[in-house]
Amino acid sequence: SETSVVKTFGPAWQLLLIGDGQLARHLASMALHLDYRVSICDPRDSYIQPEPLMGVRYSRLMPDDAVRGLSDQARNAIVALAHDPRQDDLGLSAALESQAFYIGALGSTRSAQARRERLASLGYSARQIERIHGPAGLNIGSKRPAEIAVSILAQITAIRNGLERLNR
């Protein structure tokens, strides 16, 4: 039988998830299979997982500090999943100032509009705010966490592979 070794040189693809809940765990687990270096950031005491996922880095930093802690490169994807505007907006603000190839945020169309308004009030331009995929993921009509994770990872993968602005 043939045996081969694949080595990738250069920076790894990184996925930073802001918020550590059921959806983050599904998304992290799936992303590991696609060779992402996955980190989950959540400083909230009520979100400490008793059983961390193997291969995932966990951070208790504030989301903006976690984003700034990534090497600033175009191989980063950042997804805000905290369902808490204070956490999500901190991470998204830092993400908008980064080279990340994907910035996503969970939430309804209505919460995405409120988020855009909050970020605009902080001085971000419409062009910067347009970088955020919100609601994150391809519209597959699902409410189940594992399926939402699939839709987000599919959108990230499509953009990583050069397809822009799917289901916007």
mmCIF file with all atom_site columns, N, CA, C and O in Angstrom, residues 55-82:
data_model
loop_
_atom_site.group_PDB
_atom_site.id
_atom_site.type_symbol
_atom_site.label_atom_id
_atom_site.label_alt_id
_atom_site.label_comp_id
_atom_site.label_asym_id
_atom_site.label_entity_id
_atom_site.label_seq_id
_atom_site.pdbx_PDB_ins_code
_atom_site.Cartn_x
_atom_site.Cartn_y
_atom_site.Cartn_z
_atom_site.occupancy
_atom_site.B_iso_or_equiv
_atom_site.pdbx_formal_charge
_atom_site.auth_seq_id
_atom_site.auth_comp_id
_atom_site.auth_asym_id
_atom_site.auth_atom_id
_atom_site.pdbx_PDB_model_num
ATOM 1   N N  . GLY A 1 55 ? -7.657  19.411 21.258 1.00 0.00 ? 55 GLY A N  1
ATOM 2   C CA . GLY A 1 55 ? -7.156  20.086 20.073 1.00 0.00 ? 55 GLY A CA 1
ATOM 3   C C  . GLY A 1 55 ? -7.610  21.519 19.934 1.00 0.00 ? 55 GLY A C  1
ATOM 4   O O  . GLY A 1 55 ? -7.191  22.222 19.019 1.00 0.00 ? 55 GLY A O  1
ATOM 5   N N  . VAL A 1 56 ? -8.482  21.988 20.835 1.00 0.00 ? 56 VAL A N  1
ATOM 6   C CA . VAL A 1 56 ? -8.979  23.359 20.791 1.00 0.00 ? 56 VAL A CA 1
ATOM 7   C C  . VAL A 1 56 ? -8.279  24.160 21.882 1.00 0.00 ? 56 VAL A C  1
ATOM 8   O O  . VAL A 1 56 ? -8.151  23.698 23.014 1.00 0.00 ? 56 VAL A O  1
ATOM 9   N N  . ARG A 1 57 ? -7.832  25.350 21.525 1.00 0.00 ? 57 ARG A N  1
ATOM 10  C CA . ARG A 1 57 ? -7.241  26.249 22.520 1.00 0.00 ? 57 ARG A CA 1
ATOM 11  C C  . ARG A 1 57 ? -8.360  27.088 23.132 1.00 0.00 ? 57 ARG A C  1
ATOM 12  O O  . ARG A 1 57 ? -9.203  27.620 22.413 1.00 0.00 ? 57 ARG A O  1
ATOM 13  N N  . TYR A 1 58 ? -8.332  27.218 24.436 1.00 0.00 ? 58 TYR A N  1
ATOM 14  C CA . TYR A 1 58 ? -9.339  28.010 25.140 1.00 0.00 ? 58 TYR A CA 1
ATOM 15  C C  . TYR A 1 58 ? -8.683  29.248 25.728 1.00 0.00 ? 58 TYR A C  1
ATOM 16  O O  . TYR A 1 58 ? -7.554  29.192 26.205 1.00 0.00 ? 58 TYR A O  1
ATOM 17  N N  . SER A 1 59 ? -9.412  30.351 25.689 1.00 0.00 ? 59 SER A N  1
ATOM 18  C CA . SER A 1 59 ? -8.904  31.608 26.211 1.00 0.00 ? 59 SER A CA 1
ATOM 19  C C  . SER A 1 59 ? -9.975  32.276 27.066 1.00 0.00 ? 59 SER A C  1
ATOM 20  O O  . SER A 1 59 ? -11.148 32.263 26.715 1.00 0.00 ? 59 SER A O  1
ATOM 21  N N  . ARG A 1 60 ? -9.541  32.863 28.159 1.00 0.00 ? 60 ARG A N  1
ATOM 22  C CA . ARG A 1 60 ? -10.438 33.642 29.017 1.00 0.00 ? 60 ARG A CA 1
ATOM 23  C C  . ARG A 1 60 ? -10.217 35.141 28.793 1.00 0.00 ? 60 ARG A C  1
ATOM 24  O O  . ARG A 1 60 ? -10.735 35.972 29.531 1.00 0.00 ? 60 ARG A O  1
ATOM 25  N N  . LEU A 1 61 ? -9.432  35.491 27.756 1.00 0.00 ? 61 LEU A N  1
ATOM 26  C CA . LEU A 1 61 ? -9.207  36.892 27.425 1.00 0.00 ? 61 LEU A CA 1
ATOM 27  C C  . LEU A 1 61 ? -10.496 37.549 26.978 1.00 0.00 ? 61 LEU A C  1
ATOM 28  O O  . LEU A 1 61 ? -11.429 36.878 26.508 1.00 0.00 ? 61 LEU A O  1
ATOM 29  N N  . MET A 1 62 ? -10.544 38.870 27.063 1.00 0.00 ? 62 MET A N  1
ATOM 30  C CA . MET A 1 62 ? -11.660 39.600 26.467 1.00 0.00 ? 62 MET A CA 1
ATOM 31  C C  . MET A 1 62 ? -11.559 39.397 24.951 1.00 0.00 ? 62 MET A C  1
ATOM 32  O O  . MET A 1 62 ? -10.451 39.254 24.412 1.00 0.00 ? 62 MET A O  1
ATOM 33  N N  . PRO A 1 63 ? -12.690 39.365 24.246 1.00 0.00 ? 63 PRO A N  1
ATOM 34  C CA . PRO A 1 63 ? -12.665 39.043 22.811 1.00 0.00 ? 63 PRO A CA 1
ATOM 35  C C  . PRO A 1 63 ? -11.753 39.923 21.958 1.00 0.00 ? 63 PRO A C  1
ATOM 36  O O  . PRO A 1 63 ? -11.077 39.422 21.063 1.00 0.00 ? 63 PRO A O  1
ATOM 37  N N  . ASP A 1 64 ? -11.707 41.222 22.229 1.00 0.00 ? 64 ASP A N  1
ATOM 38  C CA . ASP A 1 64 ? -10.840 42.079 21.428 1.00 0.00 ? 64 ASP A CA 1
ATOM 39  C C  . ASP A 1 64 ? -9.368  41.726 21.643 1.00 0.00 ? 64 ASP A C  1
ATOM 40  O O  . ASP A 1 64 ? -8.573  41.726 20.701 1.00 0.00 ? 64 ASP A O  1
ATOM 41  N N  . ASP A 1 65 ? -9.004  41.382 22.874 1.00 0.00 ? 65 ASP A N  1
ATOM 42  C CA . ASP A 1 65 ? -7.628  40.970 23.149 1.00 0.00 ? 65 ASP A CA 1
ATOM 43  C C  . ASP A 1 65 ? -7.315  39.630 22.487 1.00 0.00 ? 65 ASP A C  1
ATOM 44  O O  . ASP A 1 65 ? -6.198  39.415 21.999 1.00 0.00 ? 65 ASP A O  1
ATOM 45  N N  . ALA A 1 66 ? -8.287  38.729 22.449 1.00 0.00 ? 66 ALA A N  1
ATOM 46  C CA . ALA A 1 66 ? -8.080  37.431 21.792 1.00 0.00 ? 66 ALA A CA 1
ATOM 47  C C  . ALA A 1 66 ? -7.863  37.619 20.293 1.00 0.00 ? 66 ALA A C  1
ATOM 48  O O  . ALA A 1 66 ? -6.991  36.974 19.699 1.00 0.00 ? 66 ALA A O  1
ATOM 49  N N  . VAL A 1 67 ? -8.638  38.509 19.677 1.00 0.00 ? 67 VAL A N  1
ATOM 50  C CA . VAL A 1 67 ? -8.462  38.780 18.245 1.00 0.00 ? 67 VAL A CA 1
ATOM 51  C C  . VAL A 1 67 ? -7.088  39.381 18.005 1.00 0.00 ? 67 VAL A C  1
ATOM 52  O O  . VAL A 1 67 ? -6.362  38.957 17.101 1.00 0.00 ? 67 VAL A O  1
ATOM 53  N N  . ARG A 1 68 ? -6.709  40.351 18.819 1.00 0.00 ? 68 ARG A N  1
ATOM 54  C CA . ARG A 1 68 ? -5.400  40.986 18.643 1.00 0.00 ? 68 ARG A CA 1
ATOM 55  C C  . ARG A 1 68 ? -4.261  40.011 18.933 1.00 0.00 ? 68 ARG A C  1
ATOM 56  O O  . ARG A 1 68 ? -3.144  40.210 18.475 1.00 0.00 ? 68 ARG A O  1
ATOM 57  N N  . GLY A 1 69 ? -4.540  38.960 19.705 1.00 0.00 ? 69 GLY A N  1
ATOM 58  C CA . GLY A 1 69 ? -3.533  37.953 20.021 1.00 0.00 ? 69 GLY A CA 1
ATOM 59  C C  . GLY A 1 69 ? -3.229  37.013 18.866 1.00 0.00 ? 69 GLY A C  1
ATOM 60  O O  . GLY A 1 69 ? -2.215  36.317 18.876 1.00 0.00 ? 69 GLY A O  1
ATOM 61  N N  . LEU A 1 70 ? -4.106  36.983 17.868 1.00 0.00 ? 70 LEU A N  1
ATOM 62  C CA . LEU A 1 70 ? -3.828  36.194 16.659 1.00 0.00 ? 70 LEU A CA 1
ATOM 63  C C  . LEU A 1 70 ? -2.769  36.933 15.851 1.00 0.00 ? 70 LEU A C  1
ATOM 64  O O  . LEU A 1 70 ? -2.718  38.162 15.870 1.00 0.00 ? 70 LEU A O  1
ATOM 65  N N  . SER A 1 71 ? -1.957  36.200 15.125 1.00 0.00 ? 71 SER A N  1
ATOM 66  C CA . SER A 1 71 ? -1.074  36.907 14.197 1.00 0.00 ? 71 SER A CA 1
ATOM 67  C C  . SER A 1 71 ? -2.000  37.505 13.141 1.00 0.00 ? 71 SER A C  1
ATOM 68  O O  . SER A 1 71 ? -2.897  36.834 12.645 1.00 0.00 ? 71 SER A O  1
ATOM 69  N N  . ASP A 1 72 ? -1.814  38.778 12.847 1.00 0.00 ? 72 ASP A N  1
ATOM 70  C CA . ASP A 1 72 ? -2.729  39.465 11.934 1.00 0.00 ? 72 ASP A CA 1
ATOM 71  C C  . ASP A 1 72 ? -2.421  39.063 10.499 1.00 0.00 ? 72 ASP A C  1
ATOM 72  O O  . ASP A 1 72 ? -1.476  39.554 9.897  1.00 0.00 ? 72 ASP A O  1
ATOM 73  N N  . GLN A 1 73 ? -3.207  38.154 9.998  1.00 0.00 ? 73 GLN A N  1
ATOM 74  C CA . GLN A 1 73 ? -2.987  37.662 8.642  1.00 0.00 ? 73 GLN A CA 1
ATOM 75  C C  . GLN A 1 73 ? -4.317  37.306 7.994  1.00 0.00 ? 73 GLN A C  1
ATOM 76  O O  . GLN A 1 73 ? -5.337  37.177 8.657  1.00 0.00 ? 73 GLN A O  1
ATOM 77  N N  . ALA A 1 74 ? -4.269  37.133 6.694  1.00 0.00 ? 74 ALA A N  1
ATOM 78  C CA . ALA A 1 74 ? -5.474  36.839 5.926  1.00 0.00 ? 74 ALA A CA 1
ATOM 79  C C  . ALA A 1 74 ? -5.853  35.368 5.977  1.00 0.00 ? 74 ALA A C  1
ATOM 80  O O  . ALA A 1 74 ? -6.684  34.918 5.207  1.00 0.00 ? 74 ALA A O  1
ATOM 81  N N  . ARG A 1 75 ? -5.279  34.593 6.881  1.00 0.00 ? 75 ARG A N  1
ATOM 82  C CA . ARG A 1 75 ? -5.624  33.178 7.026  1.00 0.00 ? 75 ARG A CA 1
ATOM 83  C C  . ARG A 1 75 ? -6.466  32.959 8.281  1.00 0.00 ? 75 ARG A C  1
ATOM 84  O O  . ARG A 1 75 ? -6.592  31.838 8.748  1.00 0.00 ? 75 ARG A O  1
ATOM 85  N N  . ASN A 1 76 ? -7.040  34.036 8.810  1.00 0.00 ? 76 ASN A N  1
ATOM 86  C CA . ASN A 1 76 ? -7.846  33.954 10.021 1.00 0.00 ? 76 ASN A CA 1
ATOM 87  C C  . ASN A 1 76 ? -9.324  34.115 9.709  1.00 0.00 ? 76 ASN A C  1
ATOM 88  O O  . ASN A 1 76 ? -9.707  34.943 8.880  1.00 0.00 ? 76 ASN A O  1
ATOM 89  N N  . ALA A 1 77 ? -10.126 33.333 10.407 1.00 0.00 ? 77 ALA A N  1
ATOM 90  C CA . ALA A 1 77 ? -11.580 33.488 10.387 1.00 0.00 ? 77 ALA A CA 1
ATOM 91  C C  . ALA A 1 77 ? -12.002 33.734 11.832 1.00 0.00 ? 77 ALA A C  1
ATOM 92  O O  . ALA A 1 77 ? -11.519 33.069 12.750 1.00 0.00 ? 77 ALA A O  1
ATOM 93  N N  . ILE A 1 78 ? -12.896 34.697 12.024 1.00 0.00 ? 78 ILE A N  1
ATOM 94  C CA . ILE A 1 78 ? -13.346 35.077 13.357 1.00 0.00 ? 78 ILE A CA 1
ATOM 95  C C  . ILE A 1 78 ? -14.871 35.063 13.343 1.00 0.00 ? 78 ILE A C  1
ATOM 96  O O  . ILE A 1 78 ? -15.488 35.697 12.481 1.00 0.00 ? 78 ILE A O  1
ATOM 97  N N  . VAL A 1 79 ? -15.461 34.326 14.292 1.00 0.00 ? 79 VAL A N  1
ATOM 98  C CA . VAL A 1 79 ? -16.920 34.211 14.338 1.00 0.00 ? 79 VAL A CA 1
ATOM 99  C C  . VAL A 1 79 ? -17.400 34.532 15.746 1.00 0.00 ? 79 VAL A C  1
ATOM 100 O O  . VAL A 1 79 ? -16.970 33.904 16.719 1.00 0.00 ? 79 VAL A O  1
ATOM 101 N N  . ALA A 1 80 ? -18.296 35.506 15.839 1.00 0.00 ? 80 ALA A N  1
ATOM 102 C CA . ALA A 1 80 ? -18.880 35.910 17.121 1.00 0.00 ? 80 ALA A CA 1
ATOM 103 C C  . ALA A 1 80 ? -20.156 35.105 17.364 1.00 0.00 ? 80 ALA A C  1
ATOM 104 O O  . ALA A 1 80 ? -21.107 35.193 16.591 1.00 0.00 ? 80 ALA A O  1
ATOM 105 N N  . LEU A 1 81 ? -20.143 34.321 18.440 1.00 0.00 ? 81 LEU A N  1
ATOM 106 C CA . LEU A 1 81 ? -21.249 33.416 18.753 1.00 0.00 ? 81 LEU A CA 1
ATOM 107 C C  . LEU A 1 81 ? -21.796 33.606 20.170 1.00 0.00 ? 81 LEU A C  1
ATOM 108 O O  . LEU A 1 81 ? -22.556 32.783 20.646 1.00 0.00 ? 81 LEU A O  1
ATOM 109 N N  . ALA A 1 82 ? -21.386 34.665 20.851 1.00 0.00 ? 82 ALA A N  1
ATOM 110 C CA . ALA A 1 82 ? -21.686 34.799 22.282 1.00 0.00 ? 82 ALA A CA 1
ATOM 111 C C  . ALA A 1 82 ? -23.139 35.149 22.583 1.00 0.00 ? 82 ALA A C  1
ATOM 112 O O  . ALA A 1 82 ? -23.582 34.967 23.715 1.00 0.00 ? 82 ALA A O  1
#
